Amino acid sequence: MGVASGGGGRCVVGVIEATGLTKRYGRTLALDRLDVDIAGGEIYGFLGPNGAGKTTTIRVLLGLHRPTAGTARIAGCDAWADPVAAHRHCAYVASEPTLWPALTGAETLDYLANLRGGCDRAYRDVLMKRFDFDADKKIRALSKGNRQKVQLVAAFATRAEILILDEPTSGLDPLMEAAFRETVAQAKARGQTIFLSSHVLSEVEAVCDRVGILRAGRLIDEGTMAQLRHLSARSVEVSFAEPDVDIEPLRRLDGVEVADRADHQLALRVRGDMGPLLAALAGMPVVTLDSREPSLEEIFLIHYHHETADPDRIASEADR
């Protein structure tokens, strides 16, 4: 469990920065010139499959691993050269909770609070109730999900300026995932900065201001949901009053692809302006029309289904 030790500090509060961050383990290149700049008060989602370099990034940001090249800063402090100062501003939730099996949940929370130099005990009580956590049981008797609750309650109760969360809802049921989202929203309202690494793409899409997608140690795309959709098509489903409507005018439209057609139904994929499509449909016997932007999961899969995609080209397209 990595709730950082507390106190004041000389550092600028509320930012996470990685510049040219590179990490090698022998011949393995885990991080490749990673650049990340997260503003104070921002919730940043960090995505990638196992082995992409997400946990390595977090370990370097926390000063647990030394970068091979580049720098990592937490609240303006060099994470490797001055980790104690950096840790004064952050709290950490690990993907695999490693706690003291002989202690109860309450004893563990008190111990972690004392390590930091205190916490917001009233808010901690609120969090324990929200996450339905029984603090009287010993850690050895808790499931992984309940041990994860210990980390979450301890970290958020610190009211730390920066929260670094590595798969924080691993082992939690859907109700507790909803409690987590509520807690993240409260942290954002307080101006706290959150770095969220997660496999739960719907969770990232729901709570994050910006998202970075990591592949083989490189950041291959980054931006708000609106910016990330530049490589994806909008899904449009149309139903007609008649079965044999002539759709050739739709096929001739730039950026419009007919994905499927069956009886009265038509599925389209649309890139760019919807105006020409709507104008063409206005002259047809349309009964219903449903339009949906691509989800984060669809965006993520586009990147990973195009293994030969050049990250520099992707970045260039994002700037257009």
mmCIF file of C-alpha atoms in Angstrom:
data_model
loop_
_atom_site.group_PDB
_atom_site.id
_atom_site.type_symbol
_atom_site.label_atom_id
_atom_site.label_comp_id
_atom_site.label_asym_id
_atom_site.label_seq_id
_atom_site.Cartn_x
_atom_site.Cartn_y
_atom_site.Cartn_z
ATOM 1 C CA MET A 1 0.000 0.000 0.000
ATOM 2 C CA GLY A 2 1.522 3.301 -1.025
ATOM 3 C CA VAL A 3 -0.106 6.241 0.709
ATOM 4 C CA ALA A 4 2.759 8.723 0.762
ATOM 5 C CA SER A 5 4.171 10.172 3.952
ATOM 6 C CA GLY A 6 3.002 13.659 4.690
ATOM 7 C CA GLY A 7 3.764 17.193 5.694
ATOM 8 C CA GLY A 8 4.375 20.366 3.749
ATOM 9 C CA GLY A 9 6.950 20.932 1.073
ATOM 10 C CA ARG A 10 8.703 23.377 -1.219
ATOM 11 C CA CYS A 11 7.301 21.970 -4.460
ATOM 12 C CA VAL A 12 4.710 23.349 -6.809
ATOM 13 C CA VAL A 13 1.499 21.421 -6.122
ATOM 14 C CA GLY A 14 -0.840 19.763 -8.562
ATOM 15 C CA VAL A 15 1.090 18.557 -11.635
ATOM 16 C CA ILE A 16 2.521 15.313 -12.963
ATOM 17 C CA GLU A 17 5.224 15.542 -15.636
ATOM 18 C CA ALA A 18 7.242 13.033 -17.608
ATOM 19 C CA THR A 19 9.726 14.314 -20.177
ATOM 20 C CA GLY A 20 11.511 11.932 -22.537
ATOM 21 C CA LEU A 21 10.958 9.220 -19.955
ATOM 22 C CA THR A 22 12.765 6.024 -20.934
ATOM 23 C CA LYS A 23 13.179 2.854 -18.910
ATOM 24 C CA ARG A 24 15.107 -0.263 -19.874
ATOM 25 C CA TYR A 25 15.274 -3.559 -18.007
ATOM 26 C CA GLY A 26 18.261 -5.216 -19.637
ATOM 27 C CA ARG A 27 17.343 -5.584 -23.306
ATOM 28 C CA THR A 28 13.667 -4.831 -22.677
ATOM 29 C CA LEU A 29 12.540 -1.295 -23.500
ATOM 30 C CA ALA A 30 9.625 -0.711 -21.119
ATOM 31 C CA LEU A 31 9.222 3.052 -21.717
ATOM 32 C CA ASP A 32 10.243 4.837 -24.886
ATOM 33 C CA ARG A 33 10.634 8.631 -24.655
ATOM 34 C CA LEU A 34 7.344 9.126 -22.840
ATOM 35 C CA ASP A 35 6.053 12.695 -22.538
ATOM 36 C CA VAL A 36 3.114 13.399 -20.224
ATOM 37 C CA ASP A 37 2.024 16.731 -18.751
ATOM 38 C CA ILE A 38 -0.979 16.668 -16.412
ATOM 39 C CA ALA A 39 -2.361 19.943 -15.103
ATOM 40 C CA GLY A 40 -3.512 20.575 -11.561
ATOM 41 C CA GLY A 41 -7.103 19.488 -11.014
ATOM 42 C CA GLU A 42 -7.137 17.233 -14.081
ATOM 43 C CA ILE A 43 -8.252 13.606 -14.166
ATOM 44 C CA TYR A 44 -6.009 11.771 -16.617
ATOM 45 C CA GLY A 45 -6.737 8.247 -17.825
ATOM 46 C CA PHE A 46 -3.809 6.029 -18.758
ATOM 47 C CA LEU A 47 -4.668 3.073 -20.997
ATOM 48 C CA GLY A 48 -2.819 0.126 -22.435
ATOM 49 C CA PRO A 49 -2.842 -3.687 -22.303
ATOM 50 C CA ASN A 50 -0.651 -5.711 -19.966
ATOM 51 C CA GLY A 51 2.996 -5.094 -20.798
ATOM 52 C CA ALA A 52 2.412 -1.683 -22.383
ATOM 53 C CA GLY A 53 4.362 0.100 -19.633
ATOM 54 C CA LYS A 54 1.602 1.540 -17.415
ATOM 55 C CA THR A 55 2.850 0.164 -14.098
ATOM 56 C CA THR A 56 6.462 0.952 -15.035
ATOM 57 C CA THR A 57 5.410 4.562 -15.628
ATOM 58 C CA ILE A 58 3.801 4.712 -12.193
ATOM 59 C CA ARG A 59 6.824 3.164 -10.492
ATOM 60 C CA VAL A 60 9.107 5.730 -12.116
ATOM 61 C CA LEU A 61 6.734 8.583 -11.202
ATOM 62 C CA LEU A 62 6.801 7.398 -7.596
ATOM 63 C CA GLY A 63 10.597 7.201 -7.555
ATOM 64 C CA LEU A 64 10.546 3.442 -7.023
ATOM 65 C CA HIS A 65 12.470 2.781 -10.249
ATOM 66 C CA ARG A 66 15.200 4.968 -11.687
ATOM 67 C CA PRO A 67 14.630 6.175 -15.250
ATOM 68 C CA THR A 68 17.195 5.168 -17.847
ATOM 69 C CA ALA A 69 16.739 8.585 -19.471
ATOM 70 C CA GLY A 70 14.430 11.556 -19.127
ATOM 71 C CA THR A 71 12.806 12.983 -16.019
ATOM 72 C CA ALA A 72 9.676 12.402 -13.950
ATOM 73 C CA ARG A 73 8.282 15.103 -11.660
ATOM 74 C CA ILE A 74 5.537 15.094 -9.078
ATOM 75 C CA ALA A 75 4.366 18.545 -7.975
ATOM 76 C CA GLY A 76 7.547 20.016 -9.424
ATOM 77 C CA CYS A 77 9.848 17.631 -7.524
ATOM 78 C CA ASP A 78 12.193 15.206 -9.258
ATOM 79 C CA ALA A 79 10.677 11.810 -8.460
ATOM 80 C CA TRP A 80 14.046 10.033 -8.299
ATOM 81 C CA ALA A 81 16.313 12.738 -6.848
ATOM 82 C CA ASP A 82 13.828 14.009 -4.235
ATOM 83 C CA PRO A 83 11.156 11.351 -3.681
ATOM 84 C CA VAL A 84 10.357 12.331 -0.087
ATOM 85 C CA ALA A 85 9.411 15.856 -1.153
ATOM 86 C CA ALA A 86 7.382 14.496 -4.070
ATOM 87 C CA HIS A 87 5.532 12.006 -1.865
ATOM 88 C CA ARG A 88 4.373 14.747 0.477
ATOM 89 C CA HIS A 89 1.905 15.771 -2.212
ATOM 90 C CA CYS A 90 0.535 12.438 -3.355
ATOM 91 C CA ALA A 91 -1.252 9.258 -2.360
ATOM 92 C CA TYR A 92 -1.038 5.961 -4.220
ATOM 93 C CA VAL A 93 -3.322 2.964 -4.722
ATOM 94 C CA ALA A 94 -1.580 -0.161 -6.029
ATOM 95 C CA SER A 95 -3.200 -2.682 -8.359
ATOM 96 C CA GLU A 96 -2.364 -5.503 -5.935
ATOM 97 C CA PRO A 97 -3.010 -4.570 -2.296
ATOM 98 C CA THR A 98 -0.141 -5.669 -0.051
ATOM 99 C CA LEU A 99 -1.167 -5.084 3.557
ATOM 100 C CA TRP A 100 -0.441 -6.461 7.016
ATOM 101 C CA PRO A 101 -2.493 -9.661 7.481
ATOM 102 C CA ALA A 102 -2.550 -9.610 11.303
ATOM 103 C CA LEU A 103 -3.995 -6.082 11.541
ATOM 104 C CA THR A 104 -7.673 -5.253 11.344
ATOM 105 C CA GLY A 105 -8.960 -2.869 8.704
ATOM 106 C CA ALA A 106 -9.305 -0.107 11.291
ATOM 107 C CA GLU A 107 -5.761 -0.652 12.582
ATOM 108 C CA THR A 108 -4.432 -0.587 9.030
ATOM 109 C CA LEU A 109 -6.217 2.680 8.250
ATOM 110 C CA ASP A 110 -4.895 4.260 11.448
ATOM 111 C CA TYR A 111 -1.371 3.067 10.725
ATOM 112 C CA LEU A 112 -1.429 4.448 7.194
ATOM 113 C CA ALA A 113 -2.850 7.758 8.411
ATOM 114 C CA ASN A 114 -0.078 8.015 11.009
ATOM 115 C CA LEU A 115 2.564 7.280 8.357
ATOM 116 C CA ARG A 116 1.327 10.259 6.406
ATOM 117 C CA GLY A 117 0.941 12.489 9.445
ATOM 118 C CA GLY A 118 -2.844 12.452 9.571
ATOM 119 C CA CYS A 119 -5.924 12.322 7.404
ATOM 120 C CA ASP A 120 -9.440 13.711 7.225
ATOM 121 C CA ARG A 121 -11.009 11.292 9.713
ATOM 122 C CA ALA A 122 -14.554 12.551 9.198
ATOM 123 C CA TYR A 123 -14.248 11.988 5.454
ATOM 124 C CA ARG A 124 -12.665 8.605 6.123
ATOM 125 C CA ASP A 125 -15.803 7.594 8.026
ATOM 126 C CA VAL A 126 -17.904 8.733 5.059
ATOM 127 C CA LEU A 127 -15.778 6.652 2.700
ATOM 128 C CA MET A 128 -15.975 3.557 4.888
ATOM 129 C CA LYS A 129 -19.754 3.764 4.817
ATOM 130 C CA ARG A 130 -19.843 4.511 1.077
ATOM 131 C CA PHE A 131 -17.645 1.514 0.270
ATOM 132 C CA ASP A 132 -19.524 -0.674 2.773
ATOM 133 C CA PHE A 133 -16.268 -1.578 4.494
ATOM 134 C CA ASP A 134 -16.190 -3.633 7.702
ATOM 135 C CA ALA A 135 -13.109 -2.304 9.498
ATOM 136 C CA ASP A 136 -13.274 -4.848 12.330
ATOM 137 C CA LYS A 137 -12.132 -7.811 10.247
ATOM 138 C CA LYS A 138 -8.473 -8.705 9.953
ATOM 139 C CA ILE A 139 -6.782 -8.158 6.617
ATOM 140 C CA ARG A 140 -6.117 -11.886 6.210
ATOM 141 C CA ALA A 141 -9.886 -12.500 6.242
ATOM 142 C CA LEU A 142 -10.659 -9.950 3.532
ATOM 143 C CA SER A 143 -11.241 -10.643 -0.139
ATOM 144 C CA LYS A 144 -9.152 -8.812 -2.720
ATOM 145 C CA GLY A 145 -11.989 -6.373 -3.296
ATOM 146 C CA ASN A 146 -12.219 -5.529 0.398
ATOM 147 C CA ARG A 147 -8.455 -5.147 0.667
ATOM 148 C CA GLN A 148 -8.710 -2.769 -2.279
ATOM 149 C CA LYS A 149 -11.263 -0.784 -0.298
ATOM 150 C CA VAL A 150 -8.665 -0.287 2.440
ATOM 151 C CA GLN A 151 -6.314 1.309 -0.079
ATOM 152 C CA LEU A 152 -9.039 3.476 -1.584
ATOM 153 C CA VAL A 153 -10.347 4.736 1.746
ATOM 154 C CA ALA A 154 -6.821 5.423 3.024
ATOM 155 C CA ALA A 155 -5.734 7.258 -0.139
ATOM 156 C CA PHE A 156 -8.802 9.451 -0.626
ATOM 157 C CA ALA A 157 -8.995 10.263 3.102
ATOM 158 C CA THR A 158 -5.561 11.888 2.887
ATOM 159 C CA ARG A 159 -7.065 14.646 0.715
ATOM 160 C CA ALA A 160 -3.723 14.572 -1.104
ATOM 161 C CA GLU A 161 -3.268 17.060 -3.929
ATOM 162 C CA ILE A 162 -2.266 14.250 -6.308
ATOM 163 C CA LEU A 163 -3.719 10.743 -6.432
ATOM 164 C CA ILE A 164 -1.951 8.032 -8.438
ATOM 165 C CA LEU A 165 -4.277 5.084 -8.945
ATOM 166 C CA ASP A 166 -3.163 1.824 -10.569
ATOM 167 C CA GLU A 167 -6.175 -0.374 -11.424
ATOM 168 C CA PRO A 168 -7.989 0.964 -8.343
ATOM 169 C CA THR A 169 -11.289 -0.878 -8.878
ATOM 170 C CA SER A 170 -9.732 -4.298 -9.418
ATOM 171 C CA GLY A 171 -11.852 -6.792 -7.481
ATOM 172 C CA LEU A 172 -14.708 -4.370 -6.804
ATOM 173 C CA ASP A 173 -18.312 -5.171 -7.710
ATOM 174 C CA PRO A 174 -20.400 -2.754 -9.851
ATOM 175 C CA LEU A 175 -21.930 -1.021 -6.821
ATOM 176 C CA MET A 176 -18.478 -0.265 -5.448
ATOM 177 C CA GLU A 177 -17.313 0.920 -8.857
ATOM 178 C CA ALA A 178 -20.164 3.456 -8.687
ATOM 179 C CA ALA A 179 -18.942 4.490 -5.230
ATOM 180 C CA PHE A 180 -15.464 4.949 -6.674
ATOM 181 C CA ARG A 181 -16.760 7.223 -9.429
ATOM 182 C CA GLU A 182 -18.630 9.320 -6.872
ATOM 183 C CA THR A 183 -15.448 9.658 -4.827
ATOM 184 C CA VAL A 184 -13.415 10.659 -7.895
ATOM 185 C CA ALA A 185 -16.003 13.319 -8.727
ATOM 186 C CA GLN A 186 -15.674 14.745 -5.220
ATOM 187 C CA ALA A 187 -11.893 14.781 -5.513
ATOM 188 C CA LYS A 188 -12.129 16.649 -8.804
ATOM 189 C CA ALA A 189 -14.505 19.182 -7.247
ATOM 190 C CA ARG A 190 -11.858 19.832 -4.594
ATOM 191 C CA GLY A 191 -9.246 20.474 -7.287
ATOM 192 C CA GLN A 192 -7.258 17.269 -6.730
ATOM 193 C CA THR A 193 -5.246 15.819 -9.615
ATOM 194 C CA ILE A 194 -5.790 12.150 -10.477
ATOM 195 C CA PHE A 195 -3.632 9.852 -12.605
ATOM 196 C CA LEU A 196 -5.830 6.823 -13.298
ATOM 197 C CA SER A 197 -4.448 3.666 -14.894
ATOM 198 C CA SER A 198 -7.298 1.264 -15.585
ATOM 199 C CA HIS A 199 -8.493 -1.598 -17.762
ATOM 200 C CA VAL A 200 -12.113 -0.532 -17.204
ATOM 201 C CA LEU A 201 -12.566 1.643 -20.261
ATOM 202 C CA SER A 202 -16.114 2.692 -19.386
ATOM 203 C CA GLU A 203 -14.789 3.942 -16.053
ATOM 204 C CA VAL A 204 -12.059 5.986 -17.712
ATOM 205 C CA GLU A 205 -14.508 7.409 -20.238
ATOM 206 C CA ALA A 206 -16.921 8.396 -17.457
ATOM 207 C CA VAL A 207 -14.499 10.207 -15.147
ATOM 208 C CA CYS A 208 -11.440 11.384 -17.082
ATOM 209 C CA ASP A 209 -10.808 14.788 -18.661
ATOM 210 C CA ARG A 210 -8.076 13.453 -20.947
ATOM 211 C CA VAL A 211 -6.851 10.013 -21.920
ATOM 212 C CA GLY A 212 -3.440 8.744 -23.006
ATOM 213 C CA ILE A 213 -3.087 5.433 -24.877
ATOM 214 C CA LEU A 214 0.178 3.567 -24.361
ATOM 215 C CA ARG A 215 1.570 0.845 -26.604
ATOM 216 C CA ALA A 216 4.974 -0.812 -26.236
ATOM 217 C CA GLY A 217 6.154 1.983 -23.968
ATOM 218 C CA ARG A 218 5.126 4.785 -26.329
ATOM 219 C CA LEU A 219 2.243 7.217 -26.020
ATOM 220 C CA ILE A 220 0.483 6.660 -29.349
ATOM 221 C CA ASP A 221 -2.494 8.962 -28.786
ATOM 222 C CA GLU A 222 -3.659 11.462 -26.203
ATOM 223 C CA GLY A 223 -6.476 13.954 -25.776
ATOM 224 C CA THR A 224 -10.038 14.538 -24.710
ATOM 225 C CA MET A 225 -12.685 12.130 -25.924
ATOM 226 C CA ALA A 226 -13.590 14.580 -28.689
ATOM 227 C CA GLN A 227 -9.957 14.743 -29.816
ATOM 228 C CA LEU A 228 -9.483 10.962 -29.684
ATOM 229 C CA ARG A 229 -12.425 10.399 -31.992
ATOM 230 C CA HIS A 230 -10.432 11.758 -34.947
ATOM 231 C CA LEU A 231 -9.586 8.199 -36.067
ATOM 232 C CA SER A 232 -13.058 6.793 -35.489
ATOM 233 C CA ALA A 233 -16.382 6.888 -37.276
ATOM 234 C CA ARG A 234 -19.772 7.788 -35.875
ATOM 235 C CA SER A 235 -22.313 4.932 -36.009
ATOM 236 C CA VAL A 236 -25.651 5.842 -37.601
ATOM 237 C CA GLU A 237 -28.642 3.500 -37.738
ATOM 238 C CA VAL A 238 -31.619 4.334 -39.962
ATOM 239 C CA SER A 239 -34.958 2.584 -40.327
ATOM 240 C CA PHE A 240 -37.172 3.228 -43.343
ATOM 241 C CA ALA A 241 -40.922 2.939 -43.846
ATOM 242 C CA GLU A 242 -40.263 0.881 -46.983
ATOM 243 C CA PRO A 243 -37.903 -2.106 -47.498
ATOM 244 C CA ASP A 244 -36.315 -1.278 -50.852
ATOM 245 C CA VAL A 245 -35.252 2.335 -50.555
ATOM 246 C CA ASP A 246 -32.583 3.396 -53.047
ATOM 247 C CA ILE A 247 -29.500 4.158 -50.958
ATOM 248 C CA GLU A 248 -27.053 4.752 -53.817
ATOM 249 C CA PRO A 249 -27.085 8.540 -53.131
ATOM 250 C CA LEU A 250 -25.802 7.745 -49.629
ATOM 251 C CA ARG A 251 -22.985 5.544 -50.948
ATOM 252 C CA ARG A 252 -21.713 8.444 -53.070
ATOM 253 C CA LEU A 253 -21.311 10.768 -50.090
ATOM 254 C CA ASP A 254 -17.760 11.475 -48.886
ATOM 255 C CA GLY A 255 -17.034 9.951 -45.497
ATOM 256 C CA VAL A 256 -20.133 7.718 -45.506
ATOM 257 C CA GLU A 257 -19.780 3.916 -45.493
ATOM 258 C CA VAL A 258 -22.667 1.457 -45.602
ATOM 259 C CA ALA A 259 -21.815 -1.070 -42.910
ATOM 260 C CA ASP A 260 -24.925 -3.249 -43.111
ATOM 261 C CA ARG A 261 -28.367 -3.390 -44.662
ATOM 262 C CA ALA A 262 -31.275 -5.674 -43.797
ATOM 263 C CA ASP A 263 -34.904 -5.170 -44.787
ATOM 264 C CA HIS A 264 -35.971 -1.747 -43.448
ATOM 265 C CA GLN A 265 -32.729 -1.179 -41.507
ATOM 266 C CA LEU A 266 -29.519 0.509 -42.565
ATOM 267 C CA ALA A 267 -26.274 0.826 -40.594
ATOM 268 C CA LEU A 268 -23.783 3.509 -41.611
ATOM 269 C CA ARG A 269 -20.354 4.643 -40.460
ATOM 270 C CA VAL A 270 -19.760 8.355 -40.893
ATOM 271 C CA ARG A 271 -16.518 10.303 -40.695
ATOM 272 C CA GLY A 272 -16.619 14.077 -40.721
ATOM 273 C CA ASP A 273 -19.613 16.374 -41.176
ATOM 274 C CA MET A 274 -23.069 14.808 -40.764
ATOM 275 C CA GLY A 275 -24.722 17.589 -42.780
ATOM 276 C CA PRO A 276 -24.587 15.993 -46.272
ATOM 277 C CA LEU A 277 -25.952 12.710 -44.908
ATOM 278 C CA LEU A 278 -28.857 14.399 -43.135
ATOM 279 C CA ALA A 279 -29.655 16.389 -46.266
ATOM 280 C CA ALA A 280 -29.748 13.184 -48.339
ATOM 281 C CA LEU A 281 -31.899 11.358 -45.786
ATOM 282 C CA ALA A 282 -34.379 14.247 -45.746
ATOM 283 C CA GLY A 283 -35.702 13.075 -49.117
ATOM 284 C CA MET A 284 -36.148 9.471 -47.997
ATOM 285 C CA PRO A 285 -38.956 7.765 -46.000
ATOM 286 C CA VAL A 286 -37.013 7.725 -42.714
ATOM 287 C CA VAL A 287 -38.889 6.442 -39.643
ATOM 288 C CA THR A 288 -36.112 6.561 -37.051
ATOM 289 C CA LEU A 289 -32.504 7.709 -36.985
ATOM 290 C CA ASP A 290 -30.030 6.972 -34.229
ATOM 291 C CA SER A 291 -26.520 8.455 -34.158
ATOM 292 C CA ARG A 292 -23.791 7.439 -31.696
ATOM 293 C CA GLU A 293 -20.223 8.601 -31.270
ATOM 294 C CA PRO A 294 -17.544 5.903 -30.858
ATOM 295 C CA SER A 295 -16.919 4.751 -27.315
ATOM 296 C CA LEU A 296 -13.482 4.766 -25.713
ATOM 297 C CA GLU A 297 -13.413 0.985 -26.090
ATOM 298 C CA GLU A 298 -13.906 1.302 -29.848
ATOM 299 C CA ILE A 299 -11.193 3.960 -30.061
ATOM 300 C CA PHE A 300 -8.822 1.793 -28.027
ATOM 301 C CA LEU A 301 -9.438 -1.246 -30.236
ATOM 302 C CA ILE A 302 -8.789 0.781 -33.387
ATOM 303 C CA HIS A 303 -5.283 1.527 -32.130
ATOM 304 C CA TYR A 304 -4.615 -2.091 -31.194
ATOM 305 C CA HIS A 305 -6.084 -3.583 -34.355
ATOM 306 C CA HIS A 306 -3.671 -1.500 -36.411
ATOM 307 C CA GLU A 307 -0.405 -2.898 -35.080
ATOM 308 C CA THR A 308 1.604 -1.296 -37.878
ATOM 309 C CA ALA A 309 0.268 2.181 -37.123
ATOM 310 C CA ASP A 310 3.055 4.729 -36.796
ATOM 311 C CA PRO A 311 2.695 6.688 -33.517
ATOM 312 C CA ASP A 312 4.260 9.772 -35.127
ATOM 313 C CA ARG A 313 1.688 9.627 -37.944
ATOM 314 C CA ILE A 314 -1.134 9.229 -35.447
ATOM 315 C CA ALA A 315 0.078 12.274 -33.521
ATOM 316 C CA SER A 316 0.281 14.225 -36.765
ATOM 317 C CA GLU A 317 -3.287 13.307 -37.683
ATOM 318 C CA ALA A 318 -4.475 14.344 -34.225
ATOM 319 C CA ASP A 319 -3.149 17.860 -34.808
ATOM 320 C CA ARG A 320 -5.094 18.364 -38.036
#
